[in-house]
PDB file of C-alpha atoms in Angstrom:
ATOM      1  CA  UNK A   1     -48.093-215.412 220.572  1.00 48.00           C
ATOM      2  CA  UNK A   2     -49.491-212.108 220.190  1.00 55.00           C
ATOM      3  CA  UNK A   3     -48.696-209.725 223.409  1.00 56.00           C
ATOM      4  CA  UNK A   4     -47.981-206.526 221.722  1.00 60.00           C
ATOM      5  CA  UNK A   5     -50.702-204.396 223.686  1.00 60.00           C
ATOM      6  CA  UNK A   6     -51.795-202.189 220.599  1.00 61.00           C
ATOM      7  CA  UNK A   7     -52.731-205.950 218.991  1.00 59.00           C
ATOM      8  CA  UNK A   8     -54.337-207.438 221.385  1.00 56.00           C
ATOM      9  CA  UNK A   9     -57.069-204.345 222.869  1.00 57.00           C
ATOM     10  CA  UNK A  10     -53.998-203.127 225.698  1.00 58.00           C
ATOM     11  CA  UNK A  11     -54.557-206.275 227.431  1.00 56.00           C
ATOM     12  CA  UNK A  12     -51.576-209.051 227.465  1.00 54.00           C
ATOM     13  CA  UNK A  13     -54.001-212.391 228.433  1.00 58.00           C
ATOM     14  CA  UNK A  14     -56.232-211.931 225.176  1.00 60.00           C
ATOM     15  CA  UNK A  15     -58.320-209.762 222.901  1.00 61.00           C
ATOM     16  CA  UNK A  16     -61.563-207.980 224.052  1.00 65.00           C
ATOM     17  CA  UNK A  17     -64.324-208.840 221.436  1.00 66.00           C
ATOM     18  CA  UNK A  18     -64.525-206.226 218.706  1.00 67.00           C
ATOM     19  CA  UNK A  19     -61.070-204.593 219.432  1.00 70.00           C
ATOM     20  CA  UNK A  20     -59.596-206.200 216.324  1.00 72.00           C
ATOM     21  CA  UNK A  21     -57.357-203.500 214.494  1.00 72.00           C
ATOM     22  CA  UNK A  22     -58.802-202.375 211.285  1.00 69.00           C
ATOM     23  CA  UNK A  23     -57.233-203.518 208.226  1.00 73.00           C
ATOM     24  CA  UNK A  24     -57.920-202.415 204.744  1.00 66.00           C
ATOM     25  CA  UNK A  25     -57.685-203.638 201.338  1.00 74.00           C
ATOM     26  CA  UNK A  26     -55.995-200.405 200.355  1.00 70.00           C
ATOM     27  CA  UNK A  27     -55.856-197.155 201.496  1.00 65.00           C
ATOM     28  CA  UNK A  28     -59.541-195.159 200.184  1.00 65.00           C
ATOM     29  CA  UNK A  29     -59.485-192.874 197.424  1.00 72.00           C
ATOM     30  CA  UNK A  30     -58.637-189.500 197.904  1.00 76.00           C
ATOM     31  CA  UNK A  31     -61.413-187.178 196.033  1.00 75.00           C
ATOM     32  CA  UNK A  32     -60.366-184.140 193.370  1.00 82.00           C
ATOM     33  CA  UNK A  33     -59.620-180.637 194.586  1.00 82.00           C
ATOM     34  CA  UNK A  34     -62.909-179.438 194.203  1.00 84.00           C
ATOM     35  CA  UNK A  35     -64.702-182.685 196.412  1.00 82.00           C
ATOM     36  CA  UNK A  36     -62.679-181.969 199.128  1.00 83.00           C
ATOM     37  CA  UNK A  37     -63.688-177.878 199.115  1.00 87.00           C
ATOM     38  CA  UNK A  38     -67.072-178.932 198.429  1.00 89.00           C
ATOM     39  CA  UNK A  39     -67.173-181.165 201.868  1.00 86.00           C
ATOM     40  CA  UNK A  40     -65.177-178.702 203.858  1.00 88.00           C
ATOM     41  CA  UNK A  41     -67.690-175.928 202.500  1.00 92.00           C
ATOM     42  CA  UNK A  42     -70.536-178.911 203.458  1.00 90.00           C
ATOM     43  CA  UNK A  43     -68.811-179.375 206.895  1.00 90.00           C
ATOM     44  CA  UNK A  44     -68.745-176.241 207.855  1.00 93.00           C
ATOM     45  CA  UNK A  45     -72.724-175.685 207.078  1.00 93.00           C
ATOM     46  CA  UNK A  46     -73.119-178.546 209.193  1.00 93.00           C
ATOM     47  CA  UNK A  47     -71.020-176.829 212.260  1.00 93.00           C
ATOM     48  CA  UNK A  48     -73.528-173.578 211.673  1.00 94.00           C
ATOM     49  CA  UNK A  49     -76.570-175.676 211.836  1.00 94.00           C
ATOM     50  CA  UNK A  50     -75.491-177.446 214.685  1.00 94.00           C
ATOM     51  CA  UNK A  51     -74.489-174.175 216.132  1.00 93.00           C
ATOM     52  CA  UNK A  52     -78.248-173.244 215.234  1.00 93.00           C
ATOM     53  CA  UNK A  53     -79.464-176.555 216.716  1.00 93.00           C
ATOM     54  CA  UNK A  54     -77.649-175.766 219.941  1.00 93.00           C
ATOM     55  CA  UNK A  55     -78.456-172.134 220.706  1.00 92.00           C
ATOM     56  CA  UNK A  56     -82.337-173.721 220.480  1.00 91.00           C
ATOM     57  CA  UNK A  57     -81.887-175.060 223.641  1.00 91.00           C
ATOM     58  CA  UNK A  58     -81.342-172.315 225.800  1.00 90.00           C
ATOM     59  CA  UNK A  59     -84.348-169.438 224.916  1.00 87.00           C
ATOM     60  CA  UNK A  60     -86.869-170.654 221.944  1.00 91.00           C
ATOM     61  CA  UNK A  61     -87.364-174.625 223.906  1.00 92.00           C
ATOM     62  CA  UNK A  62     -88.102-173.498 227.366  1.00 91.00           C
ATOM     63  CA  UNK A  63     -90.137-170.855 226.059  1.00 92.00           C
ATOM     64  CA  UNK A  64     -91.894-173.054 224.115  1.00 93.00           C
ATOM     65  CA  UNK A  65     -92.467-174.906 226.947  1.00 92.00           C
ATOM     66  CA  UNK A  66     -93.871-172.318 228.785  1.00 92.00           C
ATOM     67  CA  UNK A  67     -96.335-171.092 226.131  1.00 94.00           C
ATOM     68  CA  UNK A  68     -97.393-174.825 226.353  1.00 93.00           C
ATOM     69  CA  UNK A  69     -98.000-175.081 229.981  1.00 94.00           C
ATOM     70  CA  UNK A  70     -99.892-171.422 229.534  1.00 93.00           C
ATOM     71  CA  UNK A  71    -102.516-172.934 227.113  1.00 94.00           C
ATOM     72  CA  UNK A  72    -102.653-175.728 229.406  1.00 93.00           C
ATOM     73  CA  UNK A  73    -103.493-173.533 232.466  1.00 93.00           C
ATOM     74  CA  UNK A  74    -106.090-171.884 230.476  1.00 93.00           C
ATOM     75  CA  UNK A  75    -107.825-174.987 228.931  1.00 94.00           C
ATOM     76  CA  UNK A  76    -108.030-176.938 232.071  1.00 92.00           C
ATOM     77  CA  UNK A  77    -107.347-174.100 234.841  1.00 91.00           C
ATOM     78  CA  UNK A  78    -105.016-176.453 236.582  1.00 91.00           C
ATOM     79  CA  UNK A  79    -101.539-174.973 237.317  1.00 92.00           C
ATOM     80  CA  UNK A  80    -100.402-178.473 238.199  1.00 92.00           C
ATOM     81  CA  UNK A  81    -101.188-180.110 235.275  1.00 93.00           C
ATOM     82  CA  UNK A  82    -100.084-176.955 233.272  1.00 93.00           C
ATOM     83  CA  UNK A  83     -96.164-177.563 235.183  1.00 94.00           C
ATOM     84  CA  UNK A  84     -96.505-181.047 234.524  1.00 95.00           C
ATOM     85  CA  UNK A  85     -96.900-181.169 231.167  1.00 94.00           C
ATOM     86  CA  UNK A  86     -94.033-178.306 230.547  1.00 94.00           C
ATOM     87  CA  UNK A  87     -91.689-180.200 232.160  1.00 94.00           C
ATOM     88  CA  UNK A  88     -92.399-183.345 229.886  1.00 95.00           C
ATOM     89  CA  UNK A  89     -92.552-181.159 227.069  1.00 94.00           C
ATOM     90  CA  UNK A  90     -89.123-179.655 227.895  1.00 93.00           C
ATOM     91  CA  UNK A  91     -87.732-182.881 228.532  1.00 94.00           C
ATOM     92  CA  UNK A  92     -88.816-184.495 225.101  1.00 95.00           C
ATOM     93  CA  UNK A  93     -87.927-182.033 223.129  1.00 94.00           C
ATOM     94  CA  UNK A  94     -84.471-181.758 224.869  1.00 93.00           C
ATOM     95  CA  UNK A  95     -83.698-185.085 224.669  1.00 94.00           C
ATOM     96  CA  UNK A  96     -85.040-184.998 220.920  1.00 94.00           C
ATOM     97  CA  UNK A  97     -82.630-182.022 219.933  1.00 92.00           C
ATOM     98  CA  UNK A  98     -79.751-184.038 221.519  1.00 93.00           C
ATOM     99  CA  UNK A  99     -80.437-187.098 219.459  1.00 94.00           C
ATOM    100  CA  UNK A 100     -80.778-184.871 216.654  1.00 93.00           C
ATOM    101  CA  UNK A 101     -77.104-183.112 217.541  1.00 94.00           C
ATOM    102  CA  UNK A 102     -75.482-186.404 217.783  1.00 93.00           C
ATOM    103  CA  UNK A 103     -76.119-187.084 214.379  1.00 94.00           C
ATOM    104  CA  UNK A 104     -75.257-183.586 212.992  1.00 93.00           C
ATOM    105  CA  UNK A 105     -71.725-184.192 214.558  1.00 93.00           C
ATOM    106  CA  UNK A 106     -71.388-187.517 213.313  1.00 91.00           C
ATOM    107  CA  UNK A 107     -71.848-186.328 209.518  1.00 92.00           C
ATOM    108  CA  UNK A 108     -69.848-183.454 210.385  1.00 91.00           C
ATOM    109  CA  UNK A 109     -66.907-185.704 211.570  1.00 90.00           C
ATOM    110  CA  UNK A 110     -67.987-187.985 208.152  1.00 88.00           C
ATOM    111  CA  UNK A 111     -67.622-184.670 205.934  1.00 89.00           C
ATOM    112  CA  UNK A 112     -64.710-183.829 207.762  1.00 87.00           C
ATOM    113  CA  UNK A 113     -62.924-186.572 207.051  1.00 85.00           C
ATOM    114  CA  UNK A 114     -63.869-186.833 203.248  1.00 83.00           C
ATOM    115  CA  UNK A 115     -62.142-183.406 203.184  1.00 84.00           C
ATOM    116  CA  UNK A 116     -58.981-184.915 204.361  1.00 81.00           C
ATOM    117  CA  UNK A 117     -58.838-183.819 207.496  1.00 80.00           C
ATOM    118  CA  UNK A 118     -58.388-186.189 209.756  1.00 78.00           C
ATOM    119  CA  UNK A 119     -61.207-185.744 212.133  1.00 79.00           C
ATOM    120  CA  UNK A 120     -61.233-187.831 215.230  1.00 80.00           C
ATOM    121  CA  UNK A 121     -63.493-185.976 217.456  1.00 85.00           C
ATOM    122  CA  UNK A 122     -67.083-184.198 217.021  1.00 87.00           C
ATOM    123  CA  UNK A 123     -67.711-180.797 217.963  1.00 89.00           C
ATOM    124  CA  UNK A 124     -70.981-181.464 220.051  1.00 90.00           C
ATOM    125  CA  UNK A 125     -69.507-181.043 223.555  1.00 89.00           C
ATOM    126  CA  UNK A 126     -67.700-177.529 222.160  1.00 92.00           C
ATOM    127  CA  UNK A 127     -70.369-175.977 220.520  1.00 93.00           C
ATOM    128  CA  UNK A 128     -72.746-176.885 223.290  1.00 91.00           C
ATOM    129  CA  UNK A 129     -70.256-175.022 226.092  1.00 93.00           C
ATOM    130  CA  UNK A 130     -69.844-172.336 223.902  1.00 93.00           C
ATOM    131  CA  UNK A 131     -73.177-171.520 223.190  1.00 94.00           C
ATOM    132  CA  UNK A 132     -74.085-171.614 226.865  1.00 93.00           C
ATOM    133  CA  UNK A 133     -71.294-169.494 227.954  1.00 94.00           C
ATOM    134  CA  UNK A 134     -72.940-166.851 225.155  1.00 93.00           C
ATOM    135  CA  UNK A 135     -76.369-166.997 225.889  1.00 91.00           C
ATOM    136  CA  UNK A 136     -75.782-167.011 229.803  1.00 92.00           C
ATOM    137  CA  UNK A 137     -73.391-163.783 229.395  1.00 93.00           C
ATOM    138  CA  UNK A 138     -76.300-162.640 227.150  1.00 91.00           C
ATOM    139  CA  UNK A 139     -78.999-163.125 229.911  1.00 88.00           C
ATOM    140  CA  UNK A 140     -76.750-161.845 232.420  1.00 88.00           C
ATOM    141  CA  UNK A 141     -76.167-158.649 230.571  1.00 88.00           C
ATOM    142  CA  UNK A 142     -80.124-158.359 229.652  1.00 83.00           C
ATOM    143  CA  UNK A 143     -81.138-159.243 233.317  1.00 83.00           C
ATOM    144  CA  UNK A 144     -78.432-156.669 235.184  1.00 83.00           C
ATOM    145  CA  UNK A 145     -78.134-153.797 232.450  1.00 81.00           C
ATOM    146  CA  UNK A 146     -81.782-153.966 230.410  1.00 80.00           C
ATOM    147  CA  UNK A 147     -84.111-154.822 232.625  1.00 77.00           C
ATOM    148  CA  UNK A 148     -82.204-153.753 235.999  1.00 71.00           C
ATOM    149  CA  UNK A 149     -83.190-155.706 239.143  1.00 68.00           C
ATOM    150  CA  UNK A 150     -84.536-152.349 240.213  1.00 63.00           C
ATOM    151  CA  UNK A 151     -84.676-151.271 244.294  1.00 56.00           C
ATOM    152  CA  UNK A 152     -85.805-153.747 246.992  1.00 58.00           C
ATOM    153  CA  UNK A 153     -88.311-151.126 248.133  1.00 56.00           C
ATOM    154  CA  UNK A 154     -90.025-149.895 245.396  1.00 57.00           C
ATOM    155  CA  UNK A 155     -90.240-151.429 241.841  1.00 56.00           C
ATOM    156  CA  UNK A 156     -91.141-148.942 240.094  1.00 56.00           C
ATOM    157  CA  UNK A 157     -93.851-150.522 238.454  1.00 55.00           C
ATOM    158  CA  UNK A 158     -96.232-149.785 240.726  1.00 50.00           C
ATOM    159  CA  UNK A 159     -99.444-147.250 239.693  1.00 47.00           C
TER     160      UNK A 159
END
C-alpha cells in the first residue's frame, strides 16, 4: 500500500488523477558547451523581448487606444461610441499581449532549462512589477518635475 504522501499527490486515501510522479527512461542528454551558451545567450533575448513586450503595456497600448477612440470621435462625432470602442480596444489588445507574454516565459523557462539551469519558475509576474514600478516612477517624475502641476489659480497657459 502506497501512503508515502510525495507518491500518492500529498493525499494518504488515493492519488489525484494526473499527479503520477514522472519517471524517465534515463536522464536527457546534456548538450556541448557551446548549446548551452547558445540557449542562455537565446534566453536571455527572450527576457529583453519580454521586457519589451511588457513596457508596451503601460504608454504605446493606451495611447493607441486613445488615438483610436480620437478617429472614432471624428468619423462618427459620438464621444460615446468613441470611449466605447477604446475601452474594447484596450482590453483586446491587453489581454492579447498577456497571452502573448505567457508564451514568451514559457520558452524562456524551456531555454532556460536546456542551458542547465534548472528553471522552475517564469519571469512574467517579475518583469511585469518591475516594469510598472519604472514607468510609474517615470510618469511621476514627468508629471511633478516636467510638466509641473502648475498653481491652482492661474495656469499659466492662459492668453
Amino acid at each position: 500500500m502506497r501512503t508515502d504522501p510525495t507518491d500518492n499527490g500529498g493525499l494518504f486515501v488515493g492519488r489525484r488523477p494526473g499527479t503520477a510522479p514522472t519517471k524517465y527512461r534515463a536522464l536527457p542528454e546534456r548538450g556541448t558547451a557551446a548549446r548551452q551558451r547558445m540557449d542562455r545567450f537565446g534566453a536571455n533575448g527572450l527576457l529583453a523581448l519580454e521586457i519589451l513586450v511588457s513596457l508596451l503595456f503601460w504608454g504605446p497600448i493606451p495611447a493607441g487606444a486613445l488615438w483610436l477612440a480620437s478617429r472614432v470621435q471624428y468619423w462618427t462625432d459620438n464621444v460615446g461610441l468613441a470611449i466605447l470602442v477604446a475601452f474594447v480596444a484596450m482590453i483586446v489588445v491587453l489581454m492579447g499581449g498577456l497571452m502573448v507574454l505567457k508564451r514568451i516565459d514559457h520558452l524562456w523557462i524551456l531555454m532556460r532549462r536546456a542551458a542547465g539551469i534548472d528553471q522552475r519558475q517564469g519571469a512574467m509576474g517579475r518583469v511585469f512589477a518591475v516594469t510598472a514600478c519604472i514607468c510609474a516612477a517615470a510618469f511621476a517624475f514627468w508629471f511633478i518635475v516636467i510638466n509641473g502641476p502648475g498653481s491652482s489659480s492661474f495656469s499659466g497657459q492662459g492668453g
